[in-house]
């Protein structure tokens, strides 16, 4: 039973659903409905509702436009072979959303209300969840500051929305290893800043380096720490893992790295398989040496969008570190198969990670 009354207004003009699931791409198509809820100081979060997907109207003075007070999340819903609609560890996204909210001075969202709203909107657009191999329904919850005011302070009013986007296979041709650019000039975040919050500001900070990497023929940027520019932090929207000499190594959460749900999942799976997992500082120099001596066995990124993204090649200044023969590693493949198998209800969910939307 729901503790909250979420009002549901269904659209009377449903859109045509995409016909060809091989051409969905990512983040371009939106479903028929969205979740919406408002915050007013003194009242709290109120009027949770599922409504037809619509444009929003805001004052040009709305604080989000000027000082960037906003939080977002990213997660997915999947259609299992038996017809169930599954979410993957939504409790972890909700917990992280509130960690981000606290850092950004946005009022926290009651966890059960967040989950109810999420389920209600996914349920309303359940028919939009694509079923072709590798596809899913991407879910984007976000909060924006809406006070029409040009002074710098936390807003007194906010809007929380959840929009849904049917998304295609991230790698239509299979898990092809990506080429990654280790950025030595720009930085994404510093300890004490907002790097561990999921917020737009971190992404605008990353654009210049992303364009620079693209111009050099690289698909993603790997960030170094903002102080010494010596230690590995993470990739644009993924955390990063290395298999060095049989051990699984990933940068420790230090305040400037985004704590990924997929990162946590990989750590837990690797430990359950008996791997030693080290969360610690990893320097570029250590990677360079491991690549040179042949102990850098696998490199992969982890994130909701691609799940596991094998890395075949890293470039740092004038050095290129080739990872083995450039094909996907065994452990990377096993992680991909296991995580997606659990997400799709094909493997037994021994960790209790999936939540059914009924
Ligand atoms: C969202 C995000 C990740 C990945 O987190 P997941 O919860 O695994 O999707 C990693 N790094 C950054 C900067 C992110 O925004």
XYZ file of C-alpha atoms and ligand atoms in Angstrom:
373
model
C 0.000 0.000 0.000
C 1.208 3.440 -0.831
C 1.488 6.003 1.926
C 1.273 8.813 -0.549
C -1.513 9.864 -2.775
C 0.078 10.229 -6.191
C -2.476 11.684 -8.540
C -2.356 10.101 -11.999
C -3.545 11.965 -15.069
C -3.180 9.948 -18.235
C -2.592 11.571 -21.585
C -5.481 11.569 -24.029
C -3.128 11.846 -26.986
C -0.505 9.092 -26.667
C 2.492 9.453 -28.953
C 3.513 6.875 -31.472
C 6.122 4.545 -29.987
C 9.396 4.071 -31.867
C 9.030 1.248 -34.372
C 12.634 0.281 -34.865
C 14.313 -0.549 -31.549
C 17.703 -0.715 -33.235
C 17.545 3.040 -33.855
C 16.613 4.323 -30.394
C 19.938 5.937 -29.592
C 20.221 7.537 -26.178
C 18.176 10.282 -24.536
C 16.332 11.610 -27.584
C 12.859 10.113 -27.266
C 10.551 10.719 -24.303
C 7.526 8.754 -23.158
C 3.919 9.877 -22.690
C 4.116 10.745 -18.993
C 6.343 12.319 -16.365
C 6.373 12.606 -12.596
C 6.234 16.027 -11.015
C 6.225 17.356 -7.447
C 6.872 20.757 -5.903
C 8.640 22.043 -2.825
C 7.693 25.145 -0.958
C 9.516 26.314 2.149
C 7.288 25.819 5.184
C 5.153 23.204 3.413
C 7.732 20.699 2.155
C 7.365 18.470 -0.905
C 3.780 18.453 -2.100
C 1.411 17.484 -4.921
C 3.163 14.363 -6.212
C 1.631 13.535 -9.577
C 2.021 11.612 -12.801
C 0.983 13.830 -15.688
C 1.296 13.875 -19.477
C 4.854 14.773 -20.583
C 4.797 18.516 -21.019
C 6.959 21.590 -21.354
C 7.476 23.695 -18.264
C 7.254 27.412 -17.831
C 9.669 29.235 -15.516
C 10.625 32.818 -14.822
C 13.820 33.807 -16.660
C 14.997 34.759 -13.176
C 14.556 31.179 -11.867
C 17.630 30.483 -9.766
C 18.591 27.275 -11.561
C 19.435 29.290 -14.695
C 21.890 31.537 -12.900
C 23.601 29.596 -10.158
C 23.053 26.005 -11.222
C 21.280 24.701 -8.123
C 20.167 21.335 -9.523
C 20.569 17.623 -8.836
C 20.032 14.714 -11.200
C 20.059 10.942 -11.150
C 20.274 8.244 -13.818
C 18.883 4.744 -13.633
C 17.063 2.194 -15.798
C 13.986 -0.015 -15.940
C 14.109 -3.342 -17.759
C 11.544 -5.728 -19.164
C 12.280 -9.263 -18.003
C 11.570 -12.229 -20.302
C 8.636 -13.209 -18.044
C 7.069 -9.766 -18.522
C 8.015 -8.258 -15.143
C 9.233 -4.654 -15.065
C 12.408 -4.415 -12.996
C 14.380 -1.579 -11.433
C 17.988 -2.146 -10.372
C 19.015 -1.031 -6.862
C 16.764 2.059 -6.847
C 17.424 2.471 -3.110
C 21.060 3.294 -3.930
C 20.098 5.996 -6.437
C 17.629 7.503 -3.988
C 20.200 7.526 -1.194
C 22.723 9.173 -3.522
C 20.147 11.733 -4.699
C 19.706 12.856 -1.120
C 23.468 12.937 -0.543
C 23.691 15.220 -3.586
C 20.730 17.262 -2.335
C 22.397 17.865 1.031
C 25.626 19.031 -0.616
C 23.684 21.351 -2.951
C 21.394 22.753 -0.213
C 18.345 21.230 -1.915
C 15.737 19.840 0.512
C 15.881 16.058 0.834
C 13.145 13.981 -0.755
C 11.491 11.379 1.494
C 12.904 8.057 0.234
C 9.579 6.228 0.159
C 7.913 9.076 -1.721
C 10.742 9.096 -4.281
C 10.368 5.339 -4.806
C 6.563 5.538 -5.051
C 6.804 8.317 -7.633
C 9.404 6.389 -9.621
C 7.275 3.252 -9.684
C 4.116 5.182 -10.554
C 5.609 6.895 -13.591
C 7.392 3.760 -14.840
C 4.137 1.836 -14.420
C 2.245 4.478 -16.406
C 4.678 4.114 -19.322
C 5.475 0.428 -18.936
C 4.540 -0.178 -22.578
C 7.408 2.073 -23.599
C 10.113 -0.209 -22.184
C 11.925 -1.609 -25.214
C 12.662 -5.315 -25.287
C 15.363 -5.782 -27.943
C 18.762 -7.013 -26.739
C 20.661 -4.304 -24.862
C 17.769 -1.809 -24.743
C 16.112 -0.365 -21.628
C 14.076 2.538 -20.333
C 16.443 5.228 -19.084
C 15.075 7.134 -16.081
C 16.125 10.694 -15.317
C 14.973 12.103 -11.961
C 16.060 15.718 -11.313
C 15.401 18.737 -9.107
C 15.688 22.402 -10.085
C 15.632 25.602 -8.002
C 12.722 27.775 -9.134
C 12.698 30.993 -7.033
C 12.620 34.002 -9.384
C 15.529 35.760 -7.658
C 18.982 36.896 -8.709
C 20.635 36.816 -5.294
C 22.932 33.977 -4.292
C 21.304 31.759 -1.672
C 19.508 28.410 -1.653
C 16.093 28.660 -3.331
C 12.892 28.431 -1.268
C 11.007 26.596 -4.036
C 11.947 23.598 -6.182
C 10.507 21.299 -8.764
C 11.276 17.554 -8.841
C 10.608 15.730 -12.093
C 11.194 12.247 -13.476
C 11.302 11.798 -17.240
C 11.731 8.531 -19.139
C 13.545 7.734 -22.358
C 13.585 4.414 -24.216
C 17.242 3.812 -24.999
C 19.084 1.628 -27.426
C 21.939 -0.773 -26.978
C 24.931 1.317 -25.923
C 27.208 -0.772 -28.101
C 25.111 -2.035 -31.022
C 28.113 -3.996 -32.304
C 28.902 -5.612 -28.974
C 31.334 -4.612 -26.276
C 33.982 -2.800 -28.281
C 36.870 -1.458 -26.214
C 37.034 2.353 -26.107
C 40.005 4.692 -26.382
C 40.496 6.967 -23.411
C 42.312 10.266 -23.063
C 43.974 10.989 -19.695
C 43.538 14.736 -19.240
C 46.544 16.551 -17.784
C 45.403 20.183 -17.934
C 41.715 20.578 -17.149
C 40.269 19.055 -13.979
C 36.705 17.963 -13.275
C 36.442 18.394 -9.524
C 38.422 18.942 -6.365
C 37.997 17.519 -2.886
C 35.674 19.750 -0.926
C 33.916 20.768 -4.146
C 30.866 19.120 -5.711
C 32.505 16.200 -7.543
C 30.737 13.595 -5.429
C 27.310 15.147 -6.100
C 25.439 14.328 -9.309
C 24.841 17.826 -10.615
C 25.039 19.673 -13.916
C 27.961 21.843 -12.819
C 30.336 18.900 -12.961
C 29.359 18.255 -16.554
C 29.794 21.782 -17.803
C 33.235 21.677 -16.190
C 34.030 18.627 -18.306
C 32.996 19.871 -21.761
C 36.210 21.594 -22.837
C 38.313 18.496 -22.160
C 35.734 16.269 -23.818
C 35.925 18.304 -27.025
C 39.700 18.318 -26.878
C 39.727 14.507 -26.487
C 37.243 14.070 -29.357
C 39.397 16.247 -31.589
C 42.300 13.898 -30.835
C 40.194 10.869 -31.763
C 39.345 9.723 -28.226
C 35.840 8.940 -27.049
C 36.160 9.650 -23.317
C 38.216 11.624 -20.839
C 39.837 10.074 -17.792
C 40.229 12.690 -15.074
C 43.134 13.082 -12.714
C 42.886 14.488 -9.196
C 42.460 18.243 -9.139
C 45.390 18.961 -6.823
C 48.451 17.015 -7.982
C 47.059 15.785 -11.332
C 48.801 12.515 -10.605
C 46.106 10.132 -9.387
C 43.280 8.594 -11.424
C 39.763 9.718 -10.523
C 37.098 8.617 -13.034
C 35.849 8.858 -16.619
C 33.256 11.388 -17.846
C 30.203 9.497 -16.603
C 31.803 6.270 -15.468
C 33.974 5.023 -12.668
C 37.123 3.169 -13.660
C 38.553 -0.229 -12.735
C 41.885 -1.909 -13.410
C 42.912 -5.520 -13.112
C 46.568 -5.423 -12.184
C 48.440 -8.653 -11.571
C 45.264 -10.558 -10.701
C 43.893 -7.917 -8.309
C 40.967 -5.595 -8.948
C 41.924 -1.981 -8.284
C 39.742 1.135 -8.378
C 40.304 4.682 -7.106
C 38.997 5.135 -3.567
C 36.099 7.516 -3.013
C 37.885 10.654 -1.913
C 35.204 13.341 -2.084
C 35.736 14.349 -5.710
C 34.672 11.075 -7.353
C 31.033 10.235 -8.054
C 30.102 7.096 -6.093
C 28.560 4.976 -8.858
C 25.955 2.315 -8.192
C 27.548 0.183 -10.918
C 30.944 0.703 -9.227
C 29.565 -0.610 -5.949
C 27.907 -3.526 -7.772
C 31.196 -4.496 -9.461
C 33.113 -4.348 -6.197
C 30.538 -6.539 -4.489
C 30.471 -9.058 -7.356
C 34.277 -9.263 -7.644
C 34.588 -9.845 -3.898
C 31.902 -12.560 -4.042
C 33.952 -14.286 -6.752
C 37.022 -14.290 -4.530
C 38.961 -11.424 -6.108
C 40.995 -9.160 -3.924
C 39.547 -5.661 -4.482
C 41.589 -2.613 -3.561
C 39.979 0.813 -3.283
C 42.972 3.119 -3.102
C 44.943 5.834 -4.846
C 46.106 4.783 -8.319
C 48.727 6.962 -10.000
C 49.239 7.376 -13.743
C 52.793 6.301 -13.139
C 51.635 3.004 -11.643
C 49.477 2.359 -14.726
C 52.299 3.249 -17.054
C 54.539 0.773 -15.298
C 51.881 -1.951 -15.182
C 51.224 -1.482 -18.917
C 54.970 -1.620 -19.638
C 55.596 -4.766 -17.600
C 52.479 -6.543 -18.860
C 50.629 -6.659 -15.508
C 47.841 -4.294 -16.603
C 45.472 -7.096 -17.506
C 42.132 -5.323 -17.934
C 40.662 -1.824 -17.759
C 36.947 -1.070 -17.767
C 34.535 1.720 -16.948
C 31.296 1.241 -14.983
C 28.103 3.272 -15.231
C 24.362 2.890 -15.698
C 24.370 3.841 -19.388
C 26.884 1.298 -20.716
C 27.044 -0.950 -17.602
C 30.591 -2.148 -18.418
C 32.734 -0.364 -20.947
C 36.006 -2.124 -21.766
C 38.990 0.151 -22.366
C 41.527 -0.940 -24.966
C 43.866 2.006 -25.057
C 44.808 4.891 -22.764
C 46.770 7.965 -23.763
C 48.656 10.189 -21.351
C 50.582 13.066 -22.901
C 52.759 11.374 -25.535
C 52.472 7.870 -24.127
C 49.982 5.266 -25.216
C 49.212 2.339 -22.901
C 47.814 -0.539 -24.889
C 45.784 -2.952 -22.764
C 46.675 -6.483 -23.823
C 45.477 -7.176 -27.363
C 42.780 -4.499 -27.199
C 39.894 -6.956 -26.920
C 37.490 -7.263 -23.967
C 38.961 -8.999 -20.910
C 37.469 -12.074 -19.289
C 36.518 -10.403 -16.024
C 34.986 -7.390 -17.836
C 32.855 -9.749 -19.911
C 31.821 -11.763 -16.844
C 30.807 -8.573 -15.014
C 28.799 -7.384 -17.999
C 27.029 -10.741 -18.377
C 26.281 -10.992 -14.665
C 25.056 -7.434 -14.086
C 22.866 -7.385 -17.205
C 21.694 -10.940 -16.469
C 20.470 -9.867 -13.025
C 18.970 -6.623 -14.369
C 16.950 -8.563 -16.954
C 15.847 -11.244 -14.506
C 17.769 -13.945 -16.431
C 20.084 -14.809 -13.531
C 18.900 -15.435 -10.012
C 19.020 -12.267 -7.954
C 20.932 -13.630 -4.977
C 21.830 -10.123 -3.769
C 18.237 -8.879 -3.878
C 19.149 -6.034 -6.189
C 16.068 -5.898 -8.403
C 12.755 -4.311 -7.465
C 9.630 -5.172 -9.377
C 7.297 -2.391 -10.527
C 3.765 -3.702 -10.066
C 26.470 8.904 -12.864
C 27.938 8.962 -12.888
C 28.743 7.812 -12.767
C 28.190 6.404 -12.762
O 27.297 6.134 -11.733
P 26.278 4.913 -11.860
O 25.464 5.026 -10.623
O 27.076 3.674 -11.902
O 25.493 5.139 -13.105
C 30.122 7.975 -12.700
N 30.677 9.192 -12.771
C 29.946 10.313 -12.920
C 30.625 11.616 -13.000
C 28.549 10.234 -12.978
O 27.832 11.352 -13.128
